[in-house]
């Protein structure tokens, strides 16, 4: 199956990480679908990708964070693109630094868990059946290393939320060891930014996108965690090595 015959659902594709992935997938010849609750973000994404491949991008307004909303937009998605062969999930937010836990409310913790874990779970439950039983399909989670350590004072809830997502991905790998679909995880252990906002040690979201698109294109690994600690790790996979 050529890239032109593959349709990638990029969950979180309108975000910083996701937009780099969407652009790289389109440039490799994939068809890509992106869902967002915010139509203005979808319009911004359409303006960001290469004009020559813009017709291969399908955008839909919907909420993949609720079971009802995800089911509704799934039907709209299939009506628009006909099929989904690959899924990349980069849901969540890039930063939270609201202060130490004793200054926070239960409502704030609930919001963090809902944003990072609940949306990842709901979208996986609704969309995974579209690719689960086909060995030519892939499902790739993009997660962060913030779940393994406190990045700096005041970021505790980010650690809690990111850790819950890492645990969920581990559960999926171990609960579904024989699933035909290629089920992988890219764990980013550093910051990600667009070129105009780069900081020392950060990953350019375009380079990250190219590496993730390359993994999706090859579809030759499964149940694997690919840790990304530096820009050098991305070059390895782009040049044909392993992360």
mmCIF file of C-alpha atoms in Angstrom:
data_model
loop_
_atom_site.group_PDB
_atom_site.id
_atom_site.type_symbol
_atom_site.label_atom_id
_atom_site.label_comp_id
_atom_site.label_asym_id
_atom_site.label_seq_id
_atom_site.Cartn_x
_atom_site.Cartn_y
_atom_site.Cartn_z
ATOM 1 C CA UNK A 1 0.000 0.000 0.000
ATOM 2 C CA UNK A 2 1.528 3.282 -1.117
ATOM 3 C CA UNK A 3 1.495 6.439 0.978
ATOM 4 C CA UNK A 4 -1.106 7.905 -1.381
ATOM 5 C CA UNK A 5 -3.481 5.082 -0.391
ATOM 6 C CA UNK A 6 -3.018 5.644 3.334
ATOM 7 C CA UNK A 7 -5.155 8.009 5.425
ATOM 8 C CA UNK A 8 -3.673 9.190 8.722
ATOM 9 C CA UNK A 9 -5.887 10.531 11.497
ATOM 10 C CA UNK A 10 -3.709 13.016 13.399
ATOM 11 C CA UNK A 11 -5.298 13.513 16.820
ATOM 12 C CA UNK A 12 -3.984 16.778 18.234
ATOM 13 C CA UNK A 13 -2.801 17.654 14.743
ATOM 14 C CA UNK A 14 -3.550 21.368 15.150
ATOM 15 C CA UNK A 15 -1.096 21.774 18.049
ATOM 16 C CA UNK A 16 2.616 22.588 18.012
ATOM 17 C CA UNK A 17 3.761 18.958 17.951
ATOM 18 C CA UNK A 18 0.875 17.791 15.808
ATOM 19 C CA UNK A 19 1.245 20.439 13.119
ATOM 20 C CA UNK A 20 4.837 19.392 12.456
ATOM 21 C CA UNK A 21 3.679 15.784 12.108
ATOM 22 C CA UNK A 22 0.796 16.716 9.804
ATOM 23 C CA UNK A 23 3.056 18.726 7.504
ATOM 24 C CA UNK A 24 5.603 15.908 7.275
ATOM 25 C CA UNK A 25 2.947 13.276 6.549
ATOM 26 C CA UNK A 26 1.430 15.392 3.788
ATOM 27 C CA UNK A 27 4.858 16.048 2.278
ATOM 28 C CA UNK A 28 5.434 12.274 2.191
ATOM 29 C CA UNK A 29 2.253 11.797 0.185
ATOM 30 C CA UNK A 30 -0.162 10.637 2.879
ATOM 31 C CA UNK A 31 -3.725 11.847 3.129
ATOM 32 C CA UNK A 32 -4.263 13.350 6.590
ATOM 33 C CA UNK A 33 -7.364 14.138 8.663
ATOM 34 C CA UNK A 34 -7.315 16.455 11.691
ATOM 35 C CA UNK A 35 -10.078 17.052 14.236
ATOM 36 C CA UNK A 36 -10.234 20.087 16.518
ATOM 37 C CA UNK A 37 -12.880 21.874 18.571
ATOM 38 C CA UNK A 38 -11.474 25.191 17.342
ATOM 39 C CA UNK A 39 -12.067 25.920 13.664
ATOM 40 C CA UNK A 40 -9.610 28.838 13.749
ATOM 41 C CA UNK A 41 -6.811 26.412 14.640
ATOM 42 C CA UNK A 42 -7.793 24.226 11.710
ATOM 43 C CA UNK A 43 -7.679 27.224 9.385
ATOM 44 C CA UNK A 44 -4.250 28.133 10.737
ATOM 45 C CA UNK A 45 -3.089 24.567 10.078
ATOM 46 C CA UNK A 46 -4.369 24.706 6.498
ATOM 47 C CA UNK A 47 -2.335 27.862 5.973
ATOM 48 C CA UNK A 48 0.752 26.226 7.512
ATOM 49 C CA UNK A 49 1.012 23.101 5.349
ATOM 50 C CA UNK A 50 2.515 23.102 1.863
ATOM 51 C CA UNK A 51 0.039 24.521 -0.688
ATOM 52 C CA UNK A 52 0.839 21.743 -3.163
ATOM 53 C CA UNK A 53 -0.544 19.053 -0.805
ATOM 54 C CA UNK A 54 -3.280 21.034 0.935
ATOM 55 C CA UNK A 55 -5.996 19.163 -0.940
ATOM 56 C CA UNK A 56 -4.894 15.980 0.862
ATOM 57 C CA UNK A 57 -5.738 17.531 4.261
ATOM 58 C CA UNK A 58 -9.231 16.987 5.670
ATOM 59 C CA UNK A 59 -10.222 19.064 8.693
ATOM 60 C CA UNK A 60 -13.254 18.497 10.897
ATOM 61 C CA UNK A 61 -14.616 20.388 13.884
ATOM 62 C CA UNK A 62 -15.395 18.034 16.762
ATOM 63 C CA UNK A 63 -14.607 17.005 20.322
ATOM 64 C CA UNK A 64 -12.629 13.788 20.731
ATOM 65 C CA UNK A 65 -12.495 14.302 24.503
ATOM 66 C CA UNK A 66 -16.073 13.115 25.104
ATOM 67 C CA UNK A 67 -17.470 9.728 24.128
ATOM 68 C CA UNK A 68 -20.517 11.257 22.447
ATOM 69 C CA UNK A 69 -18.496 13.879 20.579
ATOM 70 C CA UNK A 70 -15.888 11.362 19.437
ATOM 71 C CA UNK A 71 -18.549 9.014 18.047
ATOM 72 C CA UNK A 72 -20.228 11.853 16.154
ATOM 73 C CA UNK A 73 -17.007 13.081 14.578
ATOM 74 C CA UNK A 74 -15.915 9.508 13.776
ATOM 75 C CA UNK A 75 -18.954 9.082 11.534
ATOM 76 C CA UNK A 76 -18.266 12.458 9.909
ATOM 77 C CA UNK A 77 -14.632 11.436 9.401
ATOM 78 C CA UNK A 78 -15.464 8.144 7.699
ATOM 79 C CA UNK A 79 -18.016 9.883 5.515
ATOM 80 C CA UNK A 80 -15.338 12.365 4.427
ATOM 81 C CA UNK A 81 -12.321 10.087 3.912
ATOM 82 C CA UNK A 82 -13.831 6.615 3.631
ATOM 83 C CA UNK A 83 -11.205 4.827 5.704
ATOM 84 C CA UNK A 84 -8.394 5.350 8.214
ATOM 85 C CA UNK A 85 -5.177 3.340 7.922
ATOM 86 C CA UNK A 86 -2.993 5.034 10.531
ATOM 87 C CA UNK A 87 -3.490 7.096 13.688
ATOM 88 C CA UNK A 88 -1.045 9.433 15.429
ATOM 89 C CA UNK A 89 -2.165 10.735 18.829
ATOM 90 C CA UNK A 90 -0.433 13.846 20.180
ATOM 91 C CA UNK A 91 -3.230 15.020 22.459
ATOM 92 C CA UNK A 92 -2.646 17.137 25.551
ATOM 93 C CA UNK A 93 -0.915 20.396 26.298
ATOM 94 C CA UNK A 94 2.762 21.315 26.284
ATOM 95 C CA UNK A 95 3.132 23.047 29.635
ATOM 96 C CA UNK A 96 1.515 23.551 33.060
ATOM 97 C CA UNK A 97 3.118 25.490 35.903
ATOM 98 C CA UNK A 98 0.291 26.497 38.198
ATOM 99 C CA UNK A 99 2.178 26.126 41.461
ATOM 100 C CA UNK A 100 2.707 23.558 44.233
ATOM 101 C CA UNK A 101 -0.124 21.098 44.930
ATOM 102 C CA UNK A 102 -1.292 22.732 48.177
ATOM 103 C CA UNK A 103 -2.202 25.890 46.224
ATOM 104 C CA UNK A 104 -4.349 24.006 43.693
ATOM 105 C CA UNK A 105 -7.951 22.835 43.657
ATOM 106 C CA UNK A 106 -9.404 19.456 42.866
ATOM 107 C CA UNK A 107 -11.055 21.088 39.849
ATOM 108 C CA UNK A 108 -7.630 22.047 38.477
ATOM 109 C CA UNK A 109 -6.266 18.520 38.922
ATOM 110 C CA UNK A 110 -9.356 17.119 37.257
ATOM 111 C CA UNK A 111 -8.808 19.456 34.298
ATOM 112 C CA UNK A 112 -5.194 18.320 33.920
ATOM 113 C CA UNK A 113 -6.139 14.625 33.999
ATOM 114 C CA UNK A 114 -9.035 15.220 31.630
ATOM 115 C CA UNK A 115 -6.798 17.049 29.157
ATOM 116 C CA UNK A 116 -3.926 14.567 29.192
ATOM 117 C CA UNK A 117 -5.445 11.184 30.058
ATOM 118 C CA UNK A 118 -9.190 11.196 29.467
ATOM 119 C CA UNK A 119 -8.973 12.582 25.921
ATOM 120 C CA UNK A 120 -6.241 10.049 25.066
ATOM 121 C CA UNK A 121 -8.373 7.188 26.424
ATOM 122 C CA UNK A 122 -11.642 8.264 24.804
ATOM 123 C CA UNK A 123 -10.120 8.859 21.377
ATOM 124 C CA UNK A 124 -8.232 5.544 21.534
ATOM 125 C CA UNK A 125 -11.405 3.648 22.467
ATOM 126 C CA UNK A 126 -13.401 5.211 19.627
ATOM 127 C CA UNK A 127 -10.811 5.217 16.834
ATOM 128 C CA UNK A 128 -8.580 2.200 17.580
ATOM 129 C CA UNK A 129 -11.177 -0.274 16.207
ATOM 130 C CA UNK A 130 -10.710 1.359 12.782
ATOM 131 C CA UNK A 131 -7.129 0.045 12.562
ATOM 132 C CA UNK A 132 -6.853 -2.654 15.245
ATOM 133 C CA UNK A 133 -7.138 -5.812 13.155
ATOM 134 C CA UNK A 134 -4.990 -4.855 10.160
ATOM 135 C CA UNK A 135 -1.215 -5.568 10.256
ATOM 136 C CA UNK A 136 -0.729 -2.838 7.637
ATOM 137 C CA UNK A 137 -2.122 -0.188 10.002
ATOM 138 C CA UNK A 138 -0.380 1.791 12.750
ATOM 139 C CA UNK A 139 -1.323 3.640 15.941
ATOM 140 C CA UNK A 140 1.403 5.893 17.352
ATOM 141 C CA UNK A 141 1.193 7.747 20.674
ATOM 142 C CA UNK A 142 3.291 10.871 21.222
ATOM 143 C CA UNK A 143 3.986 11.292 24.941
ATOM 144 C CA UNK A 144 6.323 13.299 27.160
ATOM 145 C CA UNK A 145 9.015 12.473 29.684
ATOM 146 C CA UNK A 146 7.504 14.939 32.155
ATOM 147 C CA UNK A 147 5.679 11.994 33.691
ATOM 148 C CA UNK A 148 8.944 10.605 35.030
ATOM 149 C CA UNK A 149 10.257 13.643 36.896
ATOM 150 C CA UNK A 150 9.353 17.064 38.259
ATOM 151 C CA UNK A 151 10.590 19.450 35.579
ATOM 152 C CA UNK A 152 10.763 22.458 37.921
ATOM 153 C CA UNK A 153 8.905 23.850 40.938
ATOM 154 C CA UNK A 154 5.235 24.441 40.246
ATOM 155 C CA UNK A 155 4.853 21.819 37.505
ATOM 156 C CA UNK A 156 3.657 18.965 39.726
ATOM 157 C CA UNK A 157 0.269 18.508 38.095
ATOM 158 C CA UNK A 158 1.947 18.258 34.705
ATOM 159 C CA UNK A 159 4.001 15.363 36.076
ATOM 160 C CA UNK A 160 0.872 13.666 37.434
ATOM 161 C CA UNK A 161 -1.010 14.046 34.153
ATOM 162 C CA UNK A 162 1.889 13.001 31.949
ATOM 163 C CA UNK A 163 2.597 9.999 34.183
ATOM 164 C CA UNK A 164 -0.996 8.824 33.810
ATOM 165 C CA UNK A 165 -0.677 8.928 30.030
ATOM 166 C CA UNK A 166 2.614 7.009 30.117
ATOM 167 C CA UNK A 167 0.962 4.379 32.321
ATOM 168 C CA UNK A 168 -1.993 4.107 29.951
ATOM 169 C CA UNK A 169 0.317 3.483 26.996
ATOM 170 C CA UNK A 170 2.138 0.788 28.975
ATOM 171 C CA UNK A 171 -1.183 -0.864 29.788
ATOM 172 C CA UNK A 172 -2.114 -0.960 26.114
ATOM 173 C CA UNK A 173 1.187 -2.554 25.093
ATOM 174 C CA UNK A 174 0.819 -5.267 27.741
ATOM 175 C CA UNK A 175 -2.947 -5.835 27.471
ATOM 176 C CA UNK A 176 -2.821 -6.194 23.682
ATOM 177 C CA UNK A 177 0.456 -8.010 22.961
ATOM 178 C CA UNK A 178 -0.802 -9.792 19.834
ATOM 179 C CA UNK A 179 -2.887 -7.051 18.224
ATOM 180 C CA UNK A 180 -2.129 -6.987 14.465
ATOM 181 C CA UNK A 181 -1.971 -3.184 14.235
ATOM 182 C CA UNK A 182 1.484 -1.695 14.825
ATOM 183 C CA UNK A 183 1.168 -0.031 18.255
ATOM 184 C CA UNK A 184 4.065 2.284 19.175
ATOM 185 C CA UNK A 185 4.967 5.243 21.376
ATOM 186 C CA UNK A 186 7.353 8.152 20.829
ATOM 187 C CA UNK A 187 8.346 9.587 24.223
ATOM 188 C CA UNK A 188 9.785 13.088 23.996
ATOM 189 C CA UNK A 189 12.139 13.953 26.841
ATOM 190 C CA UNK A 190 12.766 17.576 25.897
ATOM 191 C CA UNK A 191 10.932 20.677 24.744
ATOM 192 C CA UNK A 192 9.364 21.037 21.301
ATOM 193 C CA UNK A 193 8.848 24.357 19.528
ATOM 194 C CA UNK A 194 8.451 25.928 16.077
ATOM 195 C CA UNK A 195 11.633 27.457 14.586
ATOM 196 C CA UNK A 196 10.858 30.987 15.793
ATOM 197 C CA UNK A 197 10.568 29.837 19.436
ATOM 198 C CA UNK A 198 13.482 27.426 19.698
ATOM 199 C CA UNK A 199 15.543 27.213 22.908
ATOM 200 C CA UNK A 200 18.771 25.301 23.614
ATOM 201 C CA UNK A 201 18.165 21.556 23.553
ATOM 202 C CA UNK A 202 14.661 21.896 22.114
ATOM 203 C CA UNK A 203 13.367 19.906 19.159
ATOM 204 C CA UNK A 204 12.177 21.701 16.057
ATOM 205 C CA UNK A 205 8.606 20.498 15.550
ATOM 206 C CA UNK A 206 9.315 20.083 11.830
ATOM 207 C CA UNK A 207 12.209 17.694 12.529
ATOM 208 C CA UNK A 208 10.092 15.771 15.029
ATOM 209 C CA UNK A 209 7.316 15.584 12.462
ATOM 210 C CA UNK A 210 9.648 14.153 9.855
ATOM 211 C CA UNK A 211 10.872 11.464 12.275
ATOM 212 C CA UNK A 212 7.337 10.450 13.302
ATOM 213 C CA UNK A 213 6.172 10.406 9.676
ATOM 214 C CA UNK A 214 9.131 8.171 8.837
ATOM 215 C CA UNK A 215 8.145 5.691 11.565
ATOM 216 C CA UNK A 216 4.566 5.632 10.306
ATOM 217 C CA UNK A 217 5.746 5.178 6.727
ATOM 218 C CA UNK A 218 7.967 2.206 7.554
ATOM 219 C CA UNK A 219 5.407 0.425 9.795
ATOM 220 C CA UNK A 220 8.076 -2.178 10.649
ATOM 221 C CA UNK A 221 7.997 -2.038 14.453
ATOM 222 C CA UNK A 222 5.338 -2.661 17.050
ATOM 223 C CA UNK A 223 4.851 -2.422 20.814
ATOM 224 C CA UNK A 224 7.966 -0.267 21.018
ATOM 225 C CA UNK A 225 8.779 2.900 22.962
ATOM 226 C CA UNK A 226 11.067 5.295 21.103
ATOM 227 C CA UNK A 227 12.659 7.762 23.555
ATOM 228 C CA UNK A 228 13.743 11.093 22.072
ATOM 229 C CA UNK A 229 16.297 12.908 24.215
ATOM 230 C CA UNK A 230 17.899 15.264 21.708
ATOM 231 C CA UNK A 231 17.797 16.444 18.083
ATOM 232 C CA UNK A 232 20.432 13.803 17.303
ATOM 233 C CA UNK A 233 17.894 11.057 18.055
ATOM 234 C CA UNK A 234 15.621 12.390 15.328
ATOM 235 C CA UNK A 235 18.417 12.365 12.753
ATOM 236 C CA UNK A 236 19.023 8.673 13.479
ATOM 237 C CA UNK A 237 15.510 7.634 12.562
ATOM 238 C CA UNK A 238 15.298 9.964 9.565
ATOM 239 C CA UNK A 239 18.535 8.492 8.174
ATOM 240 C CA UNK A 240 17.217 4.979 8.605
ATOM 241 C CA UNK A 241 18.424 3.938 12.036
ATOM 242 C CA UNK A 242 16.549 3.310 15.238
ATOM 243 C CA UNK A 243 15.841 5.804 17.964
#
